[in-house]
């Protein structure tokens, strides 16, 4: 057992995260459902090896799923069929692979040397690197099962117009890619709703308008709302921390929204994709997360790698995965930051959302007059209000605290968010909204969204106070409100479950 403790033997100063593989327990996949996804024999420590970079060639090139030819699909079909045929005691089997996600996304493991501190990689800065590790080993196992060291997982390019429907081969009922626990009404030719809410009239838009909305939404998630590391990556999560309270832009949506959009509306939590404990049982999960992984690289490229994290606790945090040779491998976050060293790349595709900076829904001068009139007729709440989000809420938020440096990002912070109940929750945030008929990501007033999939932990309830941080510096400039002493912030419930959401207040903060 000492080999598990070695990475933490640093005078208590090392706050890198790692799992205690001998402390796995039942956890809640939904607040009302206890699940058990621990691997067999976990109580006995297993020898492990440290991660070593693969040979630099050949490079596995991940391609857009909608552009794959029949030859590759047949190869992938064979590999997945073999993986699904492996017995459960083989960690390379499909169900064991799926249960990895259950283990680390419901808090089934405790942190090493921190008994009682559950390890959940969602809503934290572990989200991107952990999923990269999972996809990396999954890909290499599939390739080894068919003896092909060039095999690369496809990515579902839902951020570009040609890739916004579920790739056709995933809906072929005769193939291992098909999964019965999906919302069949969302099969092609339906365009994916990256901003999915479940309660709006379905579909909200026709295919063309949905595509345009998706592109504007991606601009918010990748550019205007993601100008600082914390906003994109998520909040700091270190050894001994009980929870992390603020996920990154992409994780909230379109990650969470597409999980829910794909899952079956006939199941209580829209399983399988709609809940993290079951999501990886659907083969489309891996194409979805390949694109999430690609977008991490795209964001780093857009920002010239200047926003990369250099915190040693993050870099030295580690996890364990079985490789294609059945070796248990310890891999650190710092091992997965250069995909060239990992031996894979992404085929280049267009980034049309970069050119979809949204315009104001109403000319700013006109909007200012409308807001002033509305404020005189219907006084709004102050920014510290404590209430349940059972309807649209508008508050005046003071901006008297000014940024200290020019490069600081102004953020709207919705704080003290507590979610009760077991249902998917979504609400949107708008700034200086003057026309209620234009509440849409296609317009500049849209600041971002809160998306929450309940579940995880021993107690089964997410009664933790969360924060939603939204970067608004560019937005305020476009609305010509960057010199105003206060702004209007409107919260718009998008699911009826928002009646189970309480909020303490809204404020302005600056991120360096």
Short mmCIF file of C-alpha atoms in Angstrom, two decimals:
data_model
loop_
_atom_site.label_atom_id
_atom_site.label_comp_id
_atom_site.label_asym_id
_atom_site.label_seq_id
_atom_site.Cartn_x
_atom_site.Cartn_y
_atom_site.Cartn_z
CA UNK A 1 0.00 0.00 0.00
CA UNK A 2 2.96 2.35 0.50
CA UNK A 3 3.40 2.65 -3.25
CA UNK A 4 0.06 4.51 -3.41
CA UNK A 5 1.21 6.97 -0.74
CA UNK A 6 4.59 7.80 -2.18
CA UNK A 7 3.48 10.76 -4.36
CA UNK A 8 2.11 12.57 -1.30
CA UNK A 9 5.11 12.15 0.98
CA UNK A 10 6.18 15.78 0.70
CA UNK A 11 5.72 17.32 4.12
CA UNK A 12 2.05 17.93 3.45
CA UNK A 13 2.86 20.59 0.83
CA UNK A 14 1.90 18.56 -2.22
CA UNK A 15 -1.78 19.09 -2.99
CA UNK A 16 -1.80 17.09 -6.20
CA UNK A 17 -4.85 14.86 -6.56
CA UNK A 18 -4.78 11.11 -6.96
CA UNK A 19 -7.28 8.31 -6.33
CA UNK A 20 -7.04 5.75 -3.55
CA UNK A 21 -7.72 2.70 -5.70
CA UNK A 22 -8.39 0.55 -2.64
CA UNK A 23 -11.16 2.87 -1.38
CA UNK A 24 -14.01 2.50 -3.85
CA UNK A 25 -17.65 2.53 -2.78
CA UNK A 26 -21.19 2.79 -4.05
CA UNK A 27 -22.19 6.24 -5.24
CA UNK A 28 -25.22 8.02 -6.60
CA UNK A 29 -25.64 8.10 -10.36
CA UNK A 30 -28.79 10.15 -9.79
CA UNK A 31 -29.86 11.70 -6.49
CA UNK A 32 -32.40 8.86 -6.25
CA UNK A 33 -30.26 6.00 -7.62
CA UNK A 34 -27.39 4.24 -5.87
CA UNK A 35 -24.97 2.61 -8.31
CA UNK A 36 -21.94 0.38 -7.93
CA UNK A 37 -19.28 0.59 -10.63
CA UNK A 38 -16.12 -0.36 -8.71
CA UNK A 39 -13.79 -2.74 -10.55
CA UNK A 40 -13.52 -6.33 -9.33
CA UNK A 41 -10.83 -6.95 -6.73
CA UNK A 42 -10.15 -3.27 -6.09
CA UNK A 43 -9.43 -3.94 -2.39
CA UNK A 44 -6.04 -5.45 -3.27
CA UNK A 45 -3.38 -3.05 -4.61
CA UNK A 46 -2.17 -3.86 -8.11
CA UNK A 47 1.41 -3.14 -9.27
CA UNK A 48 1.58 -0.25 -11.70
CA UNK A 49 4.08 1.31 -14.09
CA UNK A 50 4.70 4.98 -14.74
CA UNK A 51 3.47 6.34 -18.04
CA UNK A 52 5.91 6.41 -20.94
CA UNK A 53 5.31 8.30 -24.14
CA UNK A 54 4.57 6.05 -27.13
CA UNK A 55 6.78 5.81 -30.19
CA UNK A 56 6.49 9.03 -32.20
CA UNK A 57 5.28 7.22 -35.28
CA UNK A 58 2.89 6.38 -36.68
CA UNK A 59 0.68 9.33 -35.74
CA UNK A 60 -2.95 8.47 -35.13
CA UNK A 61 -5.00 11.09 -36.98
CA UNK A 62 -8.47 11.68 -35.56
CA UNK A 63 -10.91 12.59 -38.31
CA UNK A 64 -14.41 14.14 -38.32
CA UNK A 65 -16.95 11.34 -37.93
CA UNK A 66 -19.17 12.66 -40.74
CA UNK A 67 -16.29 12.35 -43.24
CA UNK A 68 -15.27 8.76 -42.52
CA UNK A 69 -15.22 6.26 -45.38
CA UNK A 70 -16.73 2.79 -45.32
CA UNK A 71 -13.33 1.15 -44.88
CA UNK A 72 -12.62 2.98 -41.63
CA UNK A 73 -16.14 2.45 -40.30
CA UNK A 74 -15.77 -1.30 -40.95
CA UNK A 75 -12.43 -1.30 -39.10
CA UNK A 76 -13.91 0.57 -36.14
CA UNK A 77 -16.93 -1.75 -36.22
CA UNK A 78 -14.64 -4.77 -35.88
CA UNK A 79 -12.61 -3.25 -33.04
CA UNK A 80 -15.70 -2.22 -31.07
CA UNK A 81 -17.33 -5.61 -31.61
CA UNK A 82 -14.29 -7.34 -30.16
CA UNK A 83 -14.15 -4.92 -27.22
CA UNK A 84 -17.83 -5.59 -26.47
CA UNK A 85 -17.21 -9.35 -26.56
CA UNK A 86 -14.46 -9.30 -23.92
CA UNK A 87 -15.41 -10.64 -20.46
CA UNK A 88 -16.01 -8.18 -17.64
CA UNK A 89 -12.90 -9.29 -15.74
CA UNK A 90 -10.84 -7.91 -18.65
CA UNK A 91 -10.31 -4.15 -18.01
CA UNK A 92 -10.20 -3.59 -21.76
CA UNK A 93 -13.84 -4.70 -22.12
CA UNK A 94 -16.37 -2.10 -23.19
CA UNK A 95 -18.35 -2.18 -19.96
CA UNK A 96 -15.20 -1.84 -17.84
CA UNK A 97 -14.20 1.12 -20.01
CA UNK A 98 -17.63 2.67 -19.50
CA UNK A 99 -17.47 2.14 -15.76
CA UNK A 100 -14.26 4.19 -15.58
CA UNK A 101 -16.41 7.21 -16.27
CA UNK A 102 -18.88 6.13 -13.61
CA UNK A 103 -16.11 5.73 -11.04
CA UNK A 104 -14.55 9.16 -11.53
CA UNK A 105 -17.71 11.13 -12.30
CA UNK A 106 -19.85 10.07 -9.35
CA UNK A 107 -17.27 10.21 -6.57
CA UNK A 108 -16.87 6.44 -6.19
CA UNK A 109 -13.18 6.84 -5.23
CA UNK A 110 -11.71 8.75 -2.33
CA UNK A 111 -8.65 10.94 -2.70
CA UNK A 112 -5.43 9.29 -1.69
CA UNK A 113 -4.47 10.19 1.91
CA UNK A 114 -7.67 12.20 2.31
CA UNK A 115 -10.27 9.78 3.61
CA UNK A 116 -13.76 11.13 3.11
CA UNK A 117 -12.79 13.48 0.27
CA UNK A 118 -14.49 12.11 -2.81
CA UNK A 119 -12.75 12.39 -6.15
CA UNK A 120 -15.06 13.68 -8.88
CA UNK A 121 -13.42 15.15 -11.96
CA UNK A 122 -16.49 17.02 -13.21
CA UNK A 123 -16.93 20.74 -12.52
CA UNK A 124 -13.17 21.05 -11.89
CA UNK A 125 -9.93 21.77 -13.71
CA UNK A 126 -9.51 17.96 -13.96
CA UNK A 127 -12.30 17.73 -16.53
CA UNK A 128 -10.18 18.13 -19.67
CA UNK A 129 -7.05 16.15 -18.71
CA UNK A 130 -8.92 13.19 -17.19
CA UNK A 131 -11.12 12.73 -20.25
CA UNK A 132 -8.07 13.03 -22.48
CA UNK A 133 -6.44 10.20 -20.56
CA UNK A 134 -9.54 8.02 -20.81
CA UNK A 135 -9.92 8.58 -24.56
CA UNK A 136 -6.18 8.03 -25.15
CA UNK A 137 -6.12 4.57 -23.58
CA UNK A 138 -9.52 3.62 -25.05
CA UNK A 139 -8.27 4.46 -28.54
CA UNK A 140 -5.08 2.44 -28.18
CA UNK A 141 -6.96 -0.57 -26.84
CA UNK A 142 -9.32 -0.52 -29.83
CA UNK A 143 -6.37 -0.35 -32.20
CA UNK A 144 -4.56 -3.22 -30.51
CA UNK A 145 -7.64 -5.46 -30.71
CA UNK A 146 -7.40 -5.35 -34.52
CA UNK A 147 -3.62 -5.07 -34.71
CA UNK A 148 -3.68 -1.54 -36.12
CA UNK A 149 -1.31 0.97 -34.52
CA UNK A 150 -2.67 3.77 -36.73
CA UNK A 151 -6.24 3.45 -35.48
CA UNK A 152 -7.66 6.76 -34.24
CA UNK A 153 -11.05 7.58 -32.77
CA UNK A 154 -13.25 9.86 -34.84
CA UNK A 155 -14.59 13.10 -33.41
CA UNK A 156 -18.16 14.29 -33.71
CA UNK A 157 -17.65 17.80 -35.11
CA UNK A 158 -20.87 19.30 -33.72
CA UNK A 159 -19.32 22.79 -33.76
CA UNK A 160 -19.28 23.03 -37.57
CA UNK A 161 -22.42 23.06 -39.78
CA UNK A 162 -21.68 19.87 -41.74
CA UNK A 163 -21.13 17.90 -38.52
CA UNK A 164 -24.05 19.07 -36.39
CA UNK A 165 -26.21 15.97 -36.81
CA UNK A 166 -25.39 12.66 -35.13
CA UNK A 167 -23.03 10.86 -37.56
CA UNK A 168 -25.01 8.36 -39.63
CA UNK A 169 -23.14 5.20 -38.64
CA UNK A 170 -24.11 5.72 -34.99
CA UNK A 171 -27.79 5.31 -35.87
CA UNK A 172 -27.37 2.12 -37.90
CA UNK A 173 -29.38 -0.42 -35.88
CA UNK A 174 -27.36 -3.33 -37.27
CA UNK A 175 -24.02 -2.00 -35.97
CA UNK A 176 -22.35 -2.00 -32.53
CA UNK A 177 -22.43 1.82 -32.67
CA UNK A 178 -26.19 1.87 -32.26
CA UNK A 179 -27.53 2.39 -28.75
CA UNK A 180 -31.15 1.97 -27.77
CA UNK A 181 -31.05 4.44 -24.86
CA UNK A 182 -31.19 7.59 -26.96
CA UNK A 183 -33.75 10.18 -27.93
CA UNK A 184 -34.74 8.86 -31.36
CA UNK A 185 -36.44 12.16 -32.24
CA UNK A 186 -32.94 13.68 -32.26
CA UNK A 187 -31.62 11.33 -34.94
CA UNK A 188 -30.61 12.78 -38.34
CA UNK A 189 -31.61 15.01 -40.00
CA UNK A 190 -32.18 16.87 -36.70
CA UNK A 191 -29.48 19.44 -36.02
CA UNK A 192 -28.00 19.14 -32.53
CA UNK A 193 -29.07 21.83 -30.06
CA UNK A 194 -25.86 22.87 -28.31
CA UNK A 195 -27.94 25.03 -25.96
CA UNK A 196 -30.51 22.32 -25.17
CA UNK A 197 -32.95 22.92 -22.33
CA UNK A 198 -35.54 20.04 -22.60
CA UNK A 199 -38.51 22.27 -21.69
CA UNK A 200 -38.70 24.57 -24.69
CA UNK A 201 -40.85 23.60 -27.65
CA UNK A 202 -38.84 20.91 -29.34
CA UNK A 203 -37.39 21.77 -31.80
CA UNK A 204 -37.08 25.49 -31.04
CA UNK A 205 -35.67 26.30 -34.47
CA UNK A 206 -35.50 24.86 -37.93
CA UNK A 207 -32.20 23.37 -39.03
CA UNK A 208 -30.80 26.57 -40.55
CA UNK A 209 -31.66 28.76 -37.57
CA UNK A 210 -30.41 26.09 -35.14
CA UNK A 211 -27.09 26.03 -36.99
CA UNK A 212 -26.74 29.81 -36.74
CA UNK A 213 -27.65 29.73 -33.05
CA UNK A 214 -25.09 26.98 -32.46
CA UNK A 215 -22.32 28.99 -34.11
CA UNK A 216 -23.06 32.10 -32.04
CA UNK A 217 -23.25 29.92 -28.94
CA UNK A 218 -19.83 28.43 -29.70
CA UNK A 219 -18.39 31.92 -30.05
CA UNK A 220 -19.56 32.66 -26.51
CA UNK A 221 -18.16 29.40 -25.11
CA UNK A 222 -14.81 29.49 -26.92
CA UNK A 223 -14.03 33.19 -27.33
CA UNK A 224 -15.90 35.99 -25.57
CA UNK A 225 -16.75 33.95 -22.48
CA UNK A 226 -13.43 32.11 -22.29
CA UNK A 227 -10.78 34.83 -22.18
CA UNK A 228 -9.25 33.59 -18.93
CA UNK A 229 -8.10 30.11 -17.94
CA UNK A 230 -10.50 29.67 -15.05
CA UNK A 231 -13.48 30.58 -17.24
CA UNK A 232 -12.65 27.89 -19.80
CA UNK A 233 -10.96 25.18 -17.74
CA UNK A 234 -12.95 25.38 -14.50
CA UNK A 235 -12.03 26.08 -10.92
CA UNK A 236 -9.06 24.88 -8.88
CA UNK A 237 -9.50 21.50 -7.20
CA UNK A 238 -6.75 20.21 -4.92
CA UNK A 239 -6.19 17.35 -2.50
CA UNK A 240 -8.43 17.65 0.52
CA UNK A 241 -10.91 20.00 -1.14
CA UNK A 242 -14.50 18.97 -0.59
CA UNK A 243 -15.78 20.38 -3.84
CA UNK A 244 -15.11 22.76 -6.69
CA UNK A 245 -17.83 25.28 -7.33
CA UNK A 246 -17.43 26.63 -10.86
CA UNK A 247 -17.09 24.59 -14.09
CA UNK A 248 -15.65 25.90 -17.33
CA UNK A 249 -17.60 27.15 -20.33
CA UNK A 250 -17.35 24.08 -22.56
CA UNK A 251 -18.09 21.65 -19.73
CA UNK A 252 -21.33 23.40 -18.82
CA UNK A 253 -22.40 23.63 -22.44
CA UNK A 254 -22.20 22.18 -25.02
CA UNK A 255 -20.78 19.25 -23.02
CA UNK A 256 -23.63 18.88 -20.54
CA UNK A 257 -26.31 20.00 -22.97
CA UNK A 258 -25.37 17.45 -25.64
CA UNK A 259 -25.15 14.65 -23.08
CA UNK A 260 -28.75 15.48 -22.20
CA UNK A 261 -29.86 16.04 -25.81
CA UNK A 262 -28.70 12.55 -26.81
CA UNK A 263 -30.05 10.66 -23.79
CA UNK A 264 -33.49 9.07 -23.82
CA UNK A 265 -36.42 11.14 -22.60
CA UNK A 266 -38.08 7.86 -21.56
CA UNK A 267 -35.59 7.43 -18.69
CA UNK A 268 -35.71 9.36 -15.38
CA UNK A 269 -32.32 11.01 -15.92
CA UNK A 270 -32.29 10.78 -19.72
CA UNK A 271 -29.93 7.82 -19.44
CA UNK A 272 -27.64 6.65 -20.84
CA UNK A 273 -25.87 9.77 -22.13
CA UNK A 274 -27.93 12.06 -19.91
CA UNK A 275 -26.28 10.85 -16.69
CA UNK A 276 -22.57 10.55 -16.08
CA UNK A 277 -22.76 7.15 -14.38
CA UNK A 278 -24.15 5.60 -17.58
CA UNK A 279 -22.97 7.96 -20.35
CA UNK A 280 -19.95 5.98 -21.54
CA UNK A 281 -22.14 2.95 -22.29
CA UNK A 282 -23.16 4.77 -25.46
CA UNK A 283 -20.50 4.53 -28.22
CA UNK A 284 -21.24 8.11 -29.31
CA UNK A 285 -19.80 9.25 -25.95
CA UNK A 286 -16.28 8.69 -27.30
CA UNK A 287 -16.83 10.76 -30.45
CA UNK A 288 -18.43 13.49 -28.32
CA UNK A 289 -15.44 13.62 -25.99
CA UNK A 290 -12.93 13.45 -28.83
CA UNK A 291 -14.42 16.73 -30.00
CA UNK A 292 -14.29 18.16 -26.47
CA UNK A 293 -10.61 17.20 -26.41
CA UNK A 294 -10.06 18.82 -29.83
CA UNK A 295 -11.69 22.04 -28.64
CA UNK A 296 -9.29 22.19 -25.71
CA UNK A 297 -6.45 22.21 -28.26
CA UNK A 298 -8.27 24.79 -30.40
CA UNK A 299 -8.74 27.11 -27.40
CA UNK A 300 -5.05 26.78 -26.53
CA UNK A 301 -4.18 27.58 -30.14
CA UNK A 302 -6.46 30.62 -30.25
CA UNK A 303 -4.70 31.95 -27.14
CA UNK A 304 -1.18 30.99 -28.30
CA UNK A 305 -0.76 28.72 -25.26
CA UNK A 306 -0.53 31.85 -23.07
CA UNK A 307 -3.34 30.70 -20.77
CA UNK A 308 -1.93 27.24 -19.96
CA UNK A 309 -1.82 26.30 -16.28
CA UNK A 310 1.57 26.12 -14.53
CA UNK A 311 0.32 25.08 -11.07
CA UNK A 312 2.45 22.11 -9.93
CA UNK A 313 -0.47 20.57 -8.02
CA UNK A 314 -2.47 20.36 -11.25
CA UNK A 315 0.50 19.19 -13.31
CA UNK A 316 1.37 16.41 -10.86
CA UNK A 317 -2.15 15.16 -10.24
CA UNK A 318 -2.48 11.61 -11.49
CA UNK A 319 -4.82 8.76 -12.35
CA UNK A 320 -4.54 5.11 -13.27
CA UNK A 321 -5.64 3.37 -16.47
CA UNK A 322 -5.10 -0.06 -17.98
CA UNK A 323 -3.31 0.10 -21.31
CA UNK A 324 -3.65 -2.14 -24.37
CA UNK A 325 -1.22 -4.65 -22.84
CA UNK A 326 -3.19 -5.01 -19.59
CA UNK A 327 -0.64 -2.99 -17.63
CA UNK A 328 -1.93 -0.61 -14.97
CA UNK A 329 -0.39 2.77 -15.78
CA UNK A 330 -0.02 5.82 -13.57
CA UNK A 331 -0.33 8.94 -15.70
CA UNK A 332 -0.01 12.57 -14.63
CA UNK A 333 -1.72 15.66 -15.99
CA UNK A 334 1.62 16.99 -17.22
CA UNK A 335 1.98 13.86 -19.34
CA UNK A 336 -1.01 14.72 -21.52
CA UNK A 337 -0.46 18.39 -22.36
CA UNK A 338 1.32 17.76 -25.67
CA UNK A 339 -0.75 15.56 -27.98
CA UNK A 340 2.21 15.28 -30.36
CA UNK A 341 4.08 13.35 -27.67
CA UNK A 342 0.94 11.24 -27.15
CA UNK A 343 1.12 10.22 -30.80
CA UNK A 344 -2.13 11.62 -32.14
CA UNK A 345 -3.42 14.68 -33.97
CA UNK A 346 -6.67 16.12 -35.28
CA UNK A 347 -7.52 16.64 -38.90
CA UNK A 348 -7.96 20.36 -39.41
CA UNK A 349 -11.52 21.58 -39.91
CA UNK A 350 -12.95 25.06 -40.26
CA UNK A 351 -13.78 27.15 -37.20
CA UNK A 352 -16.79 29.07 -38.53
CA UNK A 353 -17.90 30.14 -35.04
CA UNK A 354 -14.85 32.42 -34.84
CA UNK A 355 -16.68 34.72 -37.25
CA UNK A 356 -20.00 34.69 -35.39
CA UNK A 357 -19.51 37.50 -32.90
CA UNK A 358 -23.15 38.33 -32.16
CA UNK A 359 -24.64 41.80 -32.60
CA UNK A 360 -26.83 43.62 -30.03
CA UNK A 361 -30.50 42.73 -30.44
CA UNK A 362 -31.38 46.41 -30.12
CA UNK A 363 -29.12 49.40 -30.88
CA UNK A 364 -27.36 50.20 -27.56
CA UNK A 365 -28.64 53.78 -27.35
CA UNK A 366 -32.21 52.63 -27.88
CA UNK A 367 -31.75 49.78 -25.39
CA UNK A 368 -30.50 52.24 -22.78
CA UNK A 369 -33.73 54.29 -23.08
CA UNK A 370 -35.93 51.19 -22.88
CA UNK A 371 -34.12 49.89 -19.79
CA UNK A 372 -34.39 53.24 -18.03
CA UNK A 373 -38.13 53.35 -18.72
CA UNK A 374 -38.63 49.78 -17.50
CA UNK A 375 -36.61 50.46 -14.38
CA UNK A 376 -38.80 53.43 -13.51
CA UNK A 377 -41.97 51.40 -14.02
CA UNK A 378 -40.84 48.18 -12.33
CA UNK A 379 -38.09 48.54 -9.73
CA UNK A 380 -35.72 45.58 -9.83
CA UNK A 381 -33.99 43.65 -7.08
CA UNK A 382 -30.65 44.63 -5.64
CA UNK A 383 -27.75 42.30 -6.35
CA UNK A 384 -27.92 40.49 -2.97
CA UNK A 385 -31.39 38.98 -2.92
CA UNK A 386 -31.56 35.29 -1.86
CA UNK A 387 -34.49 33.73 -3.66
CA UNK A 388 -35.74 30.73 -5.60
CA UNK A 389 -35.46 30.99 -9.37
CA UNK A 390 -39.12 30.24 -10.06
CA UNK A 391 -39.39 32.88 -12.78
CA UNK A 392 -37.41 35.38 -14.78
CA UNK A 393 -35.40 37.64 -12.52
CA UNK A 394 -33.73 40.98 -13.28
CA UNK A 395 -31.34 42.69 -10.88
CA UNK A 396 -29.24 45.83 -10.94
CA UNK A 397 -25.57 44.99 -10.39
CA UNK A 398 -23.14 47.66 -9.23
CA UNK A 399 -19.90 48.15 -11.19
CA UNK A 400 -18.25 50.67 -8.87
CA UNK A 401 -15.38 48.28 -8.17
CA UNK A 402 -13.09 48.87 -11.13
CA UNK A 403 -10.44 46.64 -12.66
CA UNK A 404 -6.90 47.11 -11.44
CA UNK A 405 -5.22 46.21 -14.72
CA UNK A 406 -6.26 46.61 -18.33
CA UNK A 407 -6.02 42.88 -19.07
CA UNK A 408 -8.34 41.81 -16.25
CA UNK A 409 -11.57 40.17 -17.37
CA UNK A 410 -14.79 41.50 -15.90
CA UNK A 411 -17.14 38.71 -14.86
CA UNK A 412 -20.71 38.44 -13.71
CA UNK A 413 -20.77 36.03 -10.79
CA UNK A 414 -24.03 34.34 -9.84
CA UNK A 415 -23.19 32.95 -6.41
CA UNK A 416 -24.68 30.74 -3.74
CA UNK A 417 -26.42 28.52 -6.31
CA UNK A 418 -27.98 25.46 -4.66
CA UNK A 419 -29.75 22.80 -6.73
CA UNK A 420 -32.33 20.54 -5.10
CA UNK A 421 -34.08 17.66 -6.76
CA UNK A 422 -32.98 15.13 -9.35
CA UNK A 423 -33.73 16.88 -12.62
CA UNK A 424 -31.55 18.56 -15.22
CA UNK A 425 -31.32 22.30 -14.57
CA UNK A 426 -30.62 25.14 -16.97
CA UNK A 427 -30.93 28.90 -16.77
CA UNK A 428 -29.51 31.60 -19.01
CA UNK A 429 -27.96 34.95 -18.13
CA UNK A 430 -28.43 38.17 -20.09
CA UNK A 431 -26.95 41.63 -19.65
CA UNK A 432 -28.95 44.79 -20.42
CA UNK A 433 -31.75 42.80 -22.03
CA UNK A 434 -34.35 45.25 -23.40
CA UNK A 435 -36.36 43.01 -25.76
CA UNK A 436 -37.69 39.81 -24.19
CA UNK A 437 -38.54 38.41 -27.63
CA UNK A 438 -34.84 38.21 -28.48
CA UNK A 439 -33.51 35.99 -25.72
CA UNK A 440 -31.17 33.96 -27.89
CA UNK A 441 -27.40 33.29 -28.01
CA UNK A 442 -27.42 34.93 -31.46
CA UNK A 443 -27.58 38.30 -29.71
CA UNK A 444 -24.87 40.10 -27.78
CA UNK A 445 -26.95 40.41 -24.59
CA UNK A 446 -26.50 36.68 -23.98
CA UNK A 447 -23.75 36.31 -21.37
CA UNK A 448 -23.84 32.55 -20.79
CA UNK A 449 -25.67 29.67 -19.23
CA UNK A 450 -25.79 27.51 -16.11
CA UNK A 451 -26.26 23.82 -16.90
CA UNK A 452 -26.33 21.20 -14.16
CA UNK A 453 -26.71 17.43 -14.29
CA UNK A 454 -27.47 16.31 -10.71
CA UNK A 455 -25.85 13.21 -9.30
CA UNK A 456 -22.73 11.91 -7.64
CA UNK A 457 -21.39 11.47 -4.15
CA UNK A 458 -22.35 9.21 -1.30
CA UNK A 459 -25.33 11.30 -0.28
CA UNK A 460 -26.81 11.52 -3.73
CA UNK A 461 -27.59 15.22 -3.45
CA UNK A 462 -25.67 18.20 -4.81
CA UNK A 463 -26.55 20.59 -1.99
CA UNK A 464 -23.28 22.42 -2.43
CA UNK A 465 -23.11 26.11 -3.14
CA UNK A 466 -21.94 26.71 -6.68
CA UNK A 467 -20.92 29.76 -8.69
CA UNK A 468 -21.47 30.70 -12.28
CA UNK A 469 -18.73 32.98 -13.61
CA UNK A 470 -19.29 34.62 -16.98
CA UNK A 471 -16.76 36.79 -18.79
CA UNK A 472 -18.45 39.96 -20.04
CA UNK A 473 -15.71 42.48 -20.97
CA UNK A 474 -16.23 42.09 -24.72
CA UNK A 475 -20.01 41.98 -24.28
CA UNK A 476 -20.08 45.27 -22.36
CA UNK A 477 -17.93 46.94 -24.99
CA UNK A 478 -20.27 45.80 -27.78
CA UNK A 479 -23.31 47.01 -25.81
CA UNK A 480 -21.55 50.34 -25.13
CA UNK A 481 -22.05 49.74 -21.42
CA UNK A 482 -18.41 49.39 -20.38
CA UNK A 483 -18.42 52.84 -18.74
CA UNK A 484 -21.77 52.46 -16.96
CA UNK A 485 -21.91 52.48 -13.16
CA UNK A 486 -24.30 49.52 -13.12
CA UNK A 487 -25.79 46.94 -15.46
CA UNK A 488 -28.99 44.96 -15.65
CA UNK A 489 -28.53 41.21 -15.26
CA UNK A 490 -31.46 38.96 -16.12
CA UNK A 491 -31.69 35.28 -15.17
CA UNK A 492 -34.03 33.29 -17.42
CA UNK A 493 -35.13 29.79 -16.29
CA UNK A 494 -34.97 27.35 -19.19
CA UNK A 495 -36.23 24.29 -17.31
CA UNK A 496 -39.18 23.97 -14.93
CA UNK A 497 -36.71 22.39 -12.51
CA UNK A 498 -35.31 25.88 -11.85
CA UNK A 499 -38.02 26.09 -9.17
CA UNK A 500 -35.64 23.81 -7.22
CA UNK A 501 -32.77 26.30 -7.57
CA UNK A 502 -31.99 28.94 -4.96
CA UNK A 503 -29.54 31.79 -5.51
CA UNK A 504 -27.95 34.15 -3.01
CA UNK A 505 -26.95 36.97 -5.32
CA UNK A 506 -25.05 38.43 -8.26
CA UNK A 507 -21.89 40.52 -8.25
CA UNK A 508 -19.03 41.74 -10.41
CA UNK A 509 -15.53 40.33 -10.06
CA UNK A 510 -12.32 40.64 -12.07
CA UNK A 511 -10.04 37.81 -13.13
CA UNK A 512 -6.36 38.55 -13.70
#
